[in-house]
Coordinates of C-alpha atoms and ligand atoms in Angstrom, one line a residue:
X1 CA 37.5 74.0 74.3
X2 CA 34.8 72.3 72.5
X3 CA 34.6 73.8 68.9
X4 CA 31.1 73.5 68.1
X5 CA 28.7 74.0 71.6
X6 CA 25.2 72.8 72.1
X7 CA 22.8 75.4 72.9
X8 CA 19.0 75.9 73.4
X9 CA 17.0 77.2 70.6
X10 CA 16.1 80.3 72.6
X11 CA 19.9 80.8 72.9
X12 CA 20.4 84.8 73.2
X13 CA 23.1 86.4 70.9
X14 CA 24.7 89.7 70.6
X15 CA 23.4 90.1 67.0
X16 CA 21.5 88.2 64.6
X17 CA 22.2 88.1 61.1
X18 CA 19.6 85.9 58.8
X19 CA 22.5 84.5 56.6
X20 CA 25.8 84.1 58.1
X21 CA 29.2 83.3 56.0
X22 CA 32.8 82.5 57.2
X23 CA 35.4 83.4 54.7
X24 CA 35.7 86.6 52.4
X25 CA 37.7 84.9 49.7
X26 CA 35.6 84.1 46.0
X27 CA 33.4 81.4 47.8
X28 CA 32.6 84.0 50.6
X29 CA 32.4 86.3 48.3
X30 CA 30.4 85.1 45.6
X31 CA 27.6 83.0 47.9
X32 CA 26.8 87.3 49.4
X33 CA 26.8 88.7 46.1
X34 CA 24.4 85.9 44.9
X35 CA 22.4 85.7 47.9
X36 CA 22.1 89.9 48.2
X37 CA 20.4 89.6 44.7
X38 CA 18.1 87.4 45.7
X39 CA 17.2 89.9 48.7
X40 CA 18.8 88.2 51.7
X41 CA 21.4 90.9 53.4
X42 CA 24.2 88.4 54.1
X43 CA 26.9 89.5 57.0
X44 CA 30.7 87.8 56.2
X45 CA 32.5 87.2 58.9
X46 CA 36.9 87.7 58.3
X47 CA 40.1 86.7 59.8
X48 CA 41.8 89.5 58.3
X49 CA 41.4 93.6 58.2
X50 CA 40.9 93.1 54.5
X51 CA 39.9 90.0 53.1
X52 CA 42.2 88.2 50.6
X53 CA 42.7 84.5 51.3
X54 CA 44.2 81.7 49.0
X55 CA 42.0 83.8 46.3
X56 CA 45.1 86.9 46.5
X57 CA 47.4 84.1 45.8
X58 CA 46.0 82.6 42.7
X59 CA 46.7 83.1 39.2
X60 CA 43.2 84.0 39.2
X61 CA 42.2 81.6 36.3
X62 CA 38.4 80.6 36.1
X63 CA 38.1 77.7 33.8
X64 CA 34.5 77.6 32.2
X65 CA 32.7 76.2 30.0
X66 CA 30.6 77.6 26.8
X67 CA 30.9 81.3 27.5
X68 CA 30.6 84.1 25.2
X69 CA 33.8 84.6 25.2
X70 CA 35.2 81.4 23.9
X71 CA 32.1 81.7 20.9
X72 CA 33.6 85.0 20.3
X73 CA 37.6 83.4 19.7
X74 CA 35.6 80.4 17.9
X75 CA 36.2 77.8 20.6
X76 CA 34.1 75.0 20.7
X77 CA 33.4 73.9 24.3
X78 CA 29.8 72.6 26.7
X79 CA 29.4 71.3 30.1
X80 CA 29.5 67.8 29.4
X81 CA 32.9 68.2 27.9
X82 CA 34.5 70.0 30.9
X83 CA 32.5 67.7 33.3
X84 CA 34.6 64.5 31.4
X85 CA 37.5 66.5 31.9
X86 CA 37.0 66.9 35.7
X87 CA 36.4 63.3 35.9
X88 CA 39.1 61.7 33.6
X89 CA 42.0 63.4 35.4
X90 CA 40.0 63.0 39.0
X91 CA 39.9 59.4 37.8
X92 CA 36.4 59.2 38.5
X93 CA 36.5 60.0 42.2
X94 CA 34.3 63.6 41.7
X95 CA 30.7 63.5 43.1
X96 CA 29.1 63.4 39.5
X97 CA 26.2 65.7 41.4
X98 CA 28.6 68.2 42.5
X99 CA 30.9 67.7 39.1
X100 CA 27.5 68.1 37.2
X101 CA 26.7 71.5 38.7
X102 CA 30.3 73.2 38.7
X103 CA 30.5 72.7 34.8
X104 CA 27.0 73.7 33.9
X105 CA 27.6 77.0 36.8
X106 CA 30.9 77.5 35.3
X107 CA 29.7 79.4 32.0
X108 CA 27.2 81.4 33.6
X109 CA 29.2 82.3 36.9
X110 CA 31.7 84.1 34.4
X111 CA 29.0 85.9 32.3
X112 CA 27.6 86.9 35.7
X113 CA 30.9 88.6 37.1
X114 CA 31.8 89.9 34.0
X115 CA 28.1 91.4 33.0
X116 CA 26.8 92.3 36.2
X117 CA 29.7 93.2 38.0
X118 CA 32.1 94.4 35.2
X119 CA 35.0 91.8 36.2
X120 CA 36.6 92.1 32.4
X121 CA 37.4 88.4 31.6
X122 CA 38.8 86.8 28.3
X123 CA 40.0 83.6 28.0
X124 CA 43.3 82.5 27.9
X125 CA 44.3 81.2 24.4
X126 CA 47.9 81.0 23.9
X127 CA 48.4 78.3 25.9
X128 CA 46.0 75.0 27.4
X129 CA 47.0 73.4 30.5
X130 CA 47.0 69.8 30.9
X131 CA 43.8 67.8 31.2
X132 CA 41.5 70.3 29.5
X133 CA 40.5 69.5 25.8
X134 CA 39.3 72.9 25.4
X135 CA 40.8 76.4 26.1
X136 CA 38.4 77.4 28.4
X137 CA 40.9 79.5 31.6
X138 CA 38.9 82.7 31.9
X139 CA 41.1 85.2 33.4
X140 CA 41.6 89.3 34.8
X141 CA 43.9 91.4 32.5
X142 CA 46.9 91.0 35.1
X143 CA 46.3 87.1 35.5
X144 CA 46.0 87.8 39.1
X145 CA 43.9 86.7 41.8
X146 CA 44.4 89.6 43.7
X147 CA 42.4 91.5 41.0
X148 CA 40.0 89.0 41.3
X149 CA 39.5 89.4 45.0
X150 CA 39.6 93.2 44.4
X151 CA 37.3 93.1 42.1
X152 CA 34.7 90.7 44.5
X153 CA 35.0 93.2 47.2
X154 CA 34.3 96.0 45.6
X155 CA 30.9 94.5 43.8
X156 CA 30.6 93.4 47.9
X157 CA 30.5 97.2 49.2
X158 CA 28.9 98.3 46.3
X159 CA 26.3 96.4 46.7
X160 CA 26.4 97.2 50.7
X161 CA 27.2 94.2 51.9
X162 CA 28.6 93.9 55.6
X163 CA 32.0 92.1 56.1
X164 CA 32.7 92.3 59.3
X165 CA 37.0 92.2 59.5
X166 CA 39.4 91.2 62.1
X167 CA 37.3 88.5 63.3
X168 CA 37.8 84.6 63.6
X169 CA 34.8 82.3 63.8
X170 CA 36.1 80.1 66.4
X171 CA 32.7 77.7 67.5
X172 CA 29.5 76.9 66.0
X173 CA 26.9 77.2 68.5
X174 CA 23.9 74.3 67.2
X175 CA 21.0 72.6 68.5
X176 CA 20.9 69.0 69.5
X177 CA 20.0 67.5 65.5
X178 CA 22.3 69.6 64.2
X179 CA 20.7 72.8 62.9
X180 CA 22.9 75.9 63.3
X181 CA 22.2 78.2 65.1
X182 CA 24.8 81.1 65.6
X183 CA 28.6 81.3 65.6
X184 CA 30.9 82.5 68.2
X185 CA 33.8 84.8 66.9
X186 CA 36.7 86.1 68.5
X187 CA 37.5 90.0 68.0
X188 CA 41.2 91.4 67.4
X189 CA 40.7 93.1 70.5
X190 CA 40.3 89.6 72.1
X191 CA 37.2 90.2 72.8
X192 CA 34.2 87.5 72.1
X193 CA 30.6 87.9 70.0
X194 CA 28.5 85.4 69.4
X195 CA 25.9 86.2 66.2
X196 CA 23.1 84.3 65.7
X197 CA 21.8 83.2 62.2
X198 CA 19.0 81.1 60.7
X199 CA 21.6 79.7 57.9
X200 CA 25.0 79.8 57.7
X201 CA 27.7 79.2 54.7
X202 CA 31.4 78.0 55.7
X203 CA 33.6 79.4 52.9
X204 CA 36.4 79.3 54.9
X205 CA 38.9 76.9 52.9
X206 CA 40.6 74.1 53.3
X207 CA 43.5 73.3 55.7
X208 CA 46.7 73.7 54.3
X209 CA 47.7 76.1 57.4
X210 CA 47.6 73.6 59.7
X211 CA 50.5 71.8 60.1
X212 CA 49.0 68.9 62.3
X213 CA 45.8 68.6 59.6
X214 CA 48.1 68.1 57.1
X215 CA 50.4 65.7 58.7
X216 CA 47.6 63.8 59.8
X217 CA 45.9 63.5 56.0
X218 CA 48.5 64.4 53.6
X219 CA 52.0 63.1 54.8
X220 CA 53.7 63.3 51.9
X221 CA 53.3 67.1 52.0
X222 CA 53.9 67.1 55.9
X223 CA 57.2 69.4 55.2
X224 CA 56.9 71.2 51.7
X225 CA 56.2 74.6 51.5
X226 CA 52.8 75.9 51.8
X227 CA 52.3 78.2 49.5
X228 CA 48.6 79.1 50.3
X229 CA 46.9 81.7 52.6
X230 CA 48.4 80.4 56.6
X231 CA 44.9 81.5 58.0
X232 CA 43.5 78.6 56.5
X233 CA 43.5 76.5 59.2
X234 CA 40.9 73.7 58.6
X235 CA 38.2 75.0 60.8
X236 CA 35.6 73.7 58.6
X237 CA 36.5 69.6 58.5
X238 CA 37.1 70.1 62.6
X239 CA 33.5 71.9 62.8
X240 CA 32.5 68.7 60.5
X241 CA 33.7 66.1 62.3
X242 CA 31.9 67.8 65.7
X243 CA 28.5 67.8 64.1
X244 CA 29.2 64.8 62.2
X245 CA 29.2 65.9 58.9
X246 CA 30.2 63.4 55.9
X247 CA 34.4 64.2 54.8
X248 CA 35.5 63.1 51.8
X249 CA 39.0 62.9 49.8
X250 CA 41.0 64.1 53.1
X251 CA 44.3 63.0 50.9
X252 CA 43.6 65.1 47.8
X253 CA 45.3 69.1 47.4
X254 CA 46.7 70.7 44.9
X255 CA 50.0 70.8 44.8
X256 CA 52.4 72.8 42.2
X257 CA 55.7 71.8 41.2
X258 CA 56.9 75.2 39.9
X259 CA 57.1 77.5 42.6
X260 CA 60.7 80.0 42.5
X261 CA 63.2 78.8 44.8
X262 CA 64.2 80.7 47.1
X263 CA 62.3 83.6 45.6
X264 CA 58.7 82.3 46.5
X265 CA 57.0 82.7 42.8
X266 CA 54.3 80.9 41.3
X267 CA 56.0 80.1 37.5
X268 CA 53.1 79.1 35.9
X269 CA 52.5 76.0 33.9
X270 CA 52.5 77.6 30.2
X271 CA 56.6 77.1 30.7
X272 CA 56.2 73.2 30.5
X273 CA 52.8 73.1 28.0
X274 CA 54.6 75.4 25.3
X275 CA 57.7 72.6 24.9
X276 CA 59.7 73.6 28.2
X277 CA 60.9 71.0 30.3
X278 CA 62.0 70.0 33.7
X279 CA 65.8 69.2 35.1
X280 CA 67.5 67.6 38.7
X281 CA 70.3 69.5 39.6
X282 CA 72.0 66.6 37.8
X283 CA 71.1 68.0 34.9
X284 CA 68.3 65.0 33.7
X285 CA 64.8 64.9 33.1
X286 CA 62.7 62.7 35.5
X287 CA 59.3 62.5 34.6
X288 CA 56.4 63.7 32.1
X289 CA 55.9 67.3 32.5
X290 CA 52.4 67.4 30.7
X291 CA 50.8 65.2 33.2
X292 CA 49.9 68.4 35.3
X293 CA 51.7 70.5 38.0
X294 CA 49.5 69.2 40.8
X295 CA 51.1 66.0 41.2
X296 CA 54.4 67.2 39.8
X297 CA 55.2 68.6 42.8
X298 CA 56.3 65.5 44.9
X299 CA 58.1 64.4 41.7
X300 CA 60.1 67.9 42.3
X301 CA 60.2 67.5 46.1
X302 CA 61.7 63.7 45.6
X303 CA 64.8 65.5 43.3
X304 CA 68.0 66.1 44.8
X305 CA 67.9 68.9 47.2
X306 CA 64.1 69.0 47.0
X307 CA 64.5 70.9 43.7
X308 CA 64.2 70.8 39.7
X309 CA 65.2 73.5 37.2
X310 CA 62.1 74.9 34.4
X311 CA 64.1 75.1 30.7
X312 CA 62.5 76.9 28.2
X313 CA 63.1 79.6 25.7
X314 CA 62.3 83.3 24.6
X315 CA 58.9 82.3 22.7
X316 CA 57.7 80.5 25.8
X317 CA 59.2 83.1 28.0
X318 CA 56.6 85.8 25.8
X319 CA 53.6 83.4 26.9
X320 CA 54.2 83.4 30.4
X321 CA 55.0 87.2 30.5
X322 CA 51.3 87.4 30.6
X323 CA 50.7 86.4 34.3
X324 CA 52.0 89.2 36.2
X325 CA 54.0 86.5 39.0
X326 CA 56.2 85.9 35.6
X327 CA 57.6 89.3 35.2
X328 CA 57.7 89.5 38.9
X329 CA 60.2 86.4 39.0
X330 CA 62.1 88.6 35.8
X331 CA 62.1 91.6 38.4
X332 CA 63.8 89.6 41.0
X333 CA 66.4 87.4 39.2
X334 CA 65.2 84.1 39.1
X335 CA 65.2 83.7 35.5
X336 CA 68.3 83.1 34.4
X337 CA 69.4 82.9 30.5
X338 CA 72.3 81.3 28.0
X339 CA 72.8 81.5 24.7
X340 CA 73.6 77.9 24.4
X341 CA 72.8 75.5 26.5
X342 CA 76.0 75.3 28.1
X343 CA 76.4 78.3 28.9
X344 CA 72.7 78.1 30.9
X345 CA 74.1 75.0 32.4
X346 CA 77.2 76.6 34.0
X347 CA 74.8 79.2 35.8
X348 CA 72.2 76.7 36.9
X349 CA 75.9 74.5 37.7
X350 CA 74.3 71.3 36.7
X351 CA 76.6 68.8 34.3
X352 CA 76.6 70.3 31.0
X353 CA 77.4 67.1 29.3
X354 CA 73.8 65.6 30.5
X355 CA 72.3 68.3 30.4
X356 CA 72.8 68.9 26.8
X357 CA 72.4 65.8 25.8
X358 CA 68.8 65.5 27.6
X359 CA 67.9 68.5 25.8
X360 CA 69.0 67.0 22.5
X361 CA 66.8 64.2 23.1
X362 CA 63.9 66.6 23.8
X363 CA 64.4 68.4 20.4
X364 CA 64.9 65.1 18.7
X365 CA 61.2 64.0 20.1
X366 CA 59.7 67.5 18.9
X367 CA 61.0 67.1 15.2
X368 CA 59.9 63.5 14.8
X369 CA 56.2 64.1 17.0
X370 CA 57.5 61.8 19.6
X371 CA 57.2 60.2 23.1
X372 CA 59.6 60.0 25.1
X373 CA 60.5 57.2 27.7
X374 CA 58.2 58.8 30.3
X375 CA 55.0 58.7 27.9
X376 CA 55.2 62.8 27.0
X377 CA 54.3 63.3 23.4
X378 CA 56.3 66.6 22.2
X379 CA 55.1 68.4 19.2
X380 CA 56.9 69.9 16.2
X381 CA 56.5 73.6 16.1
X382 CA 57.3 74.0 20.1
X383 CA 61.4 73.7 19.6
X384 CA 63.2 76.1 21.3
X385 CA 66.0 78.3 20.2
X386 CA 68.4 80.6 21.6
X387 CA 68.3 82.5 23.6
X388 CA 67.4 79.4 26.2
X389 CA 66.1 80.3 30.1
X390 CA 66.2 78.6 33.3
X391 CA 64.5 79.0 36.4
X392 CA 64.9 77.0 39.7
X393 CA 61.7 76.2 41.3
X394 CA 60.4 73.7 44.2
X395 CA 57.3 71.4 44.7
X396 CA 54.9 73.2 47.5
X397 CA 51.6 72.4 48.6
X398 CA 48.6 75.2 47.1
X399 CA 45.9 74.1 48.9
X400 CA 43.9 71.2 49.8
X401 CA 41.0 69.4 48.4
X402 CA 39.1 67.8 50.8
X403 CA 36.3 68.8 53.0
X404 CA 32.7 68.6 53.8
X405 CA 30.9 66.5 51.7
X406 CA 27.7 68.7 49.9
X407 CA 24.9 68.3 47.4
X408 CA 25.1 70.1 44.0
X409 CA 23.7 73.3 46.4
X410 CA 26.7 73.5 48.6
X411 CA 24.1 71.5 51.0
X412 CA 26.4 70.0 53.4
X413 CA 25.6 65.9 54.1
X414 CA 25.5 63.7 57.0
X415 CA 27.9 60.8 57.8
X416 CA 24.4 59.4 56.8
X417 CA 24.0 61.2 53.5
X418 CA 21.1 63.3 54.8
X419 CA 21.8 67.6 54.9
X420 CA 22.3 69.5 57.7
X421 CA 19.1 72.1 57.8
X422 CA 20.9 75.1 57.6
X423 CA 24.2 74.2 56.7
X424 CA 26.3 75.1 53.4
X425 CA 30.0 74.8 51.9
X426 CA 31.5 76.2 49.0
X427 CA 35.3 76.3 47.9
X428 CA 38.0 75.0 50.2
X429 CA 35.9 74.2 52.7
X430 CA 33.6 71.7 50.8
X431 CA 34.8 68.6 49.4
X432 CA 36.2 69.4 45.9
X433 CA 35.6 67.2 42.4
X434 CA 39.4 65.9 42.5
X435 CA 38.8 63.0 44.5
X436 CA 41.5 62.0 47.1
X437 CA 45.0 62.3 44.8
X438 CA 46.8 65.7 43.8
X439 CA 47.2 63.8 40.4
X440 CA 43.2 64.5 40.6
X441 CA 43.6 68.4 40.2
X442 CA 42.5 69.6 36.8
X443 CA 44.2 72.9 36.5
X444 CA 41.2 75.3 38.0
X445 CA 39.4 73.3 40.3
X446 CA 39.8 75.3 43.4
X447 CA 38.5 78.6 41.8
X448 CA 35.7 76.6 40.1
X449 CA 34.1 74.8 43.4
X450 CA 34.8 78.1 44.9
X451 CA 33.1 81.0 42.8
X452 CA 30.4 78.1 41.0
X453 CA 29.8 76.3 44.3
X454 CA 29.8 80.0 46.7
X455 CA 27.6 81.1 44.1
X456 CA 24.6 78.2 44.0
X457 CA 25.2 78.1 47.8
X458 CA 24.2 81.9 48.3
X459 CA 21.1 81.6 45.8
X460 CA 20.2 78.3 47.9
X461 CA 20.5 79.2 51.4
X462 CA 18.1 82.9 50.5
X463 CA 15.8 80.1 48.7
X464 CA 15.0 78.9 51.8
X465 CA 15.2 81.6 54.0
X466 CA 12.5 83.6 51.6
X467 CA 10.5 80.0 51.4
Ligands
FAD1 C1 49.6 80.2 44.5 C2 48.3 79.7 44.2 C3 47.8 79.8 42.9 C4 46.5 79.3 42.6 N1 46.1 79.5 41.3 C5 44.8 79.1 41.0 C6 44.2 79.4 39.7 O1 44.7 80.1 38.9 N2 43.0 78.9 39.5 C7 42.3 78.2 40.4 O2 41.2 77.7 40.1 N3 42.8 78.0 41.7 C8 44.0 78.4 42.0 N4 44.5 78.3 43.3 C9 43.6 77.7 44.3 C10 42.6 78.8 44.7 O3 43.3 80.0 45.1 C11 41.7 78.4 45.8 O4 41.1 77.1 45.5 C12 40.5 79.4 46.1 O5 41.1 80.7 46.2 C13 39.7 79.0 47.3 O6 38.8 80.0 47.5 P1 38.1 80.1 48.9 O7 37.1 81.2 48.9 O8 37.5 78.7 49.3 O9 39.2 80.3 50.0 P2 40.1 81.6 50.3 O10 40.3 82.5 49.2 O11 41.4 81.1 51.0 O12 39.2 82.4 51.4 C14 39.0 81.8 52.7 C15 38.9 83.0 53.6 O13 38.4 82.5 54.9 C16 39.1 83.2 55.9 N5 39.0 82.3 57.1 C17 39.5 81.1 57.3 N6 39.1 80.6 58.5 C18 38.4 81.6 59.1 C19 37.8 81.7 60.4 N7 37.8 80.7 61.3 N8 37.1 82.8 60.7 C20 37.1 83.9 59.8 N9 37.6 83.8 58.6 C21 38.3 82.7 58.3 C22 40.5 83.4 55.4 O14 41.1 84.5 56.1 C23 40.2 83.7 53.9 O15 40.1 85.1 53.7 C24 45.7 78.7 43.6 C25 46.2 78.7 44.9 C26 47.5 79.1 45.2 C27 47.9 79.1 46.6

């Protein structure tokens, strides 16, 4: 079946909503709070009974720039800076449009949930994650993105907005140039609907569940774990190579090279960036851990046995305590602890004698300021000291980066580089700003283009429709 049909511009639909929007995760989310205050009653349309997405499984982490509540913990930080950022470690590949409009959304998207809508942010300040020369991760007290989402739905029905559950966009019903003009959904009870709408928003993420999409663009990931929501299925590149949309940076996800094995838990970054490092089960090191976690996670997938062990200590252990997933992984057992390092390495049964002599060497590098042989410069002040921890985790895929290529709107172009009339995409769904590599992902990208971008796609599209 054909997944986006041409139909007449008198086309008759079961209902009509003026601004339609697939996806109720923080794109979807966002774009309908946005677009409700500027007076257009937008209708979401969701694959599940309550909505959740890739956003549930986040850490929740917002990174922005120049917000009140960096002046308030004295951190120096602007657009231009965090734009730079995006670029450097995207390696220049970001639309500098759509790079320019996330960093100078970012401050005042997180001023805007946290004052209108009473999300309480602060930023994180214990810890920076690699790439960003400011601390500028704004997150939920639990570090969470299923507060987040929580907290987006509820400003959703508060603000009466309609999501209408249990429902899976399955065509997009257009006119011959192009100009969309309803959307087809399939019910749970199997039963079909097609609503009509004069603009529609696709915030329905990327395609990491679906296994063929990501065989076809991202090989290397073909067989690692997917770690992000399965009903992402990559309905929005399909839809926009139909209507012949512009794609861009297919390759590019973000991947994560800490995830729990085999307990399924995010351990987040903070482990490595505080002076923790990364072990084969042959007890060595095998690459710079302060590159980033994105593109980490092939390094970890290419390790014997497809996994690495996270080494760190009780000070770093009392950083990462503050995401919630942490004390989770505490809860089930995956964190496993010596009071020498020999002692850790007959649990994690790797060869003590390497092992301990690796870690040597790491301590070594932190007294004397050093680099080692892969190019990571370790700092005095992060040694570690006993009690020592160890976690074994695998490389998994988090979600992926490609997508509809837009204008700094969420306008979504032509193979041409002309917009689509009525067409927008925010988050997953759009292309993101880190270009076609995971080594691309600065940590925070996907909840940037996805609560900036649904944002300044939901004040857009009502623009026009109240032009
Ligand atoms: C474990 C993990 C940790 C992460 N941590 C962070 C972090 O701390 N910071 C950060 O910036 N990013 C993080 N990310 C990435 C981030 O979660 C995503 O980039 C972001 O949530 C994308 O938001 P979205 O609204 O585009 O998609 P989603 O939140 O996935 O929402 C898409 C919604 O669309 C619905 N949908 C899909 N197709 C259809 C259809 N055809 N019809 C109807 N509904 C449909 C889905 O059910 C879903 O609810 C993380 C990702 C993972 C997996």
């Amino acid at each position: 079946m054909t997944n986006v049909l041409t139909v007449a511009a008198d086309e008759k639909f079961d209902a009509e909503a003026r601004l339609l929007i697939i996806g109720a995760g923080a794109a979807g989310l966002c774009a309908a709070l946005a677009a409700k205050e500027a007076g257009i009653d937008p209708v979401l349309i969701e694959r599940d009974a309550v909505p959740a997405g890739s956003t549930a499984l986040s850490a929740g982490l917002i990174p922005a720039a120049g917000t009140r509540f960096q002046r308030a913990k004295g951190i120096a930080d602007d657009p231009q800076l965090f734009a730079a950022d995006i670029q450097r470690k995207a390696h220049g590949e970001g639309d500098p449009a759509v790079v320019d409009a996330v960093a100078r959304g970012s401050g005042p998207l997180v001023e805007w949930l946290a004052d209108r809508y009473g999300l309480p942010f602060d930023v994180v300040d214990n810890f920076n994650y690699p790439g960003h020369s400011a601390l500028r991760m704004h997150g939920l007290p639990t570090r969470t993105g299923l507060e987040l989402i929580n907290a987006l739905r509820n400003a959703a029905e508060q603000c009466d907005i309609i999501i209408l559950p249990e429902r899976v966009a399955e065509r997009l019903l257009a006119d011959h140039d192009g100009r969309i003009l309803g959307v087809e959904v399939v019910c749970g009870d199997g039963t079909r609907e097609r609503i009509g709408c004069a603009t529609l928003i696709l915030a329905c993420n990327g395609y990491g569940g679906n296994p063929d999409l990501v065989r076809r663009f991202i090989p290397d990931m073909a067989t690692a774990l997917y770690f992000g929501h399965p009903g992402n299925r990559g309905d929005a590149v399909l839809w926009g190579e139909a209507l012949g949309a512009q794609l861009a940076h297919l390759s590019g996800y973000q991947g994560h090279g800490s995830v729990a094995t085999p307990h399924n838990i995010l351990i987040s970054w903070a482990a490595m960036m505080q002076g923790g490092i990364q072990v084969n089960s042959e007890g060595r090191r095998f690459c710079d851990e302060s590159r980033g976690y994105s593109e980490q996670a092939t390094d970890v997938l290419r390790q014997p046995g497809g996994i690495a062990w996270d080494v760190f200590d009780a000070r770093i252990a009392a950083v990462a305590r503050q995401f919630e997933d942490f004390r989770e992984a505490e809860r089930a057992g995956a964190v496993l602890t010596g009071t020498t390092i020999e002692e850790l390495a007959d649990k994690m049964r790797v060869p003590a004698t390497v092992f301990a002599a690796e870690w040597a060497d790491v301590e070594r590098l932190k007294a004397a300021n050093a680099q080692d042989r892969f190019g990571r410069r370790f700092i005095a002040g992060q040694s570690c000291v006993p009690p020592f921890h160890a976690i074994k985790v695998t490389g998994a895929l988090f979600h992926t980066q490609g997508g509809l290529a837009i204008d700094g709107s969420g306008r979504v172009k032509r193979k041409d580089g002309s917009l689509f009339p009525n067409l927008f995409a925010a988050g997953g769904a759009a292309a993101g700003v880190s270009g076609g590599q995971a080594a691309g992902y600065l940590s925070g990208n996907g909840l940037l283009t996805a609560t900036v971008l649904g944002r300044l796609a939901g004040q857009a599209a009502a623009a026009q429709l109240t032009d």
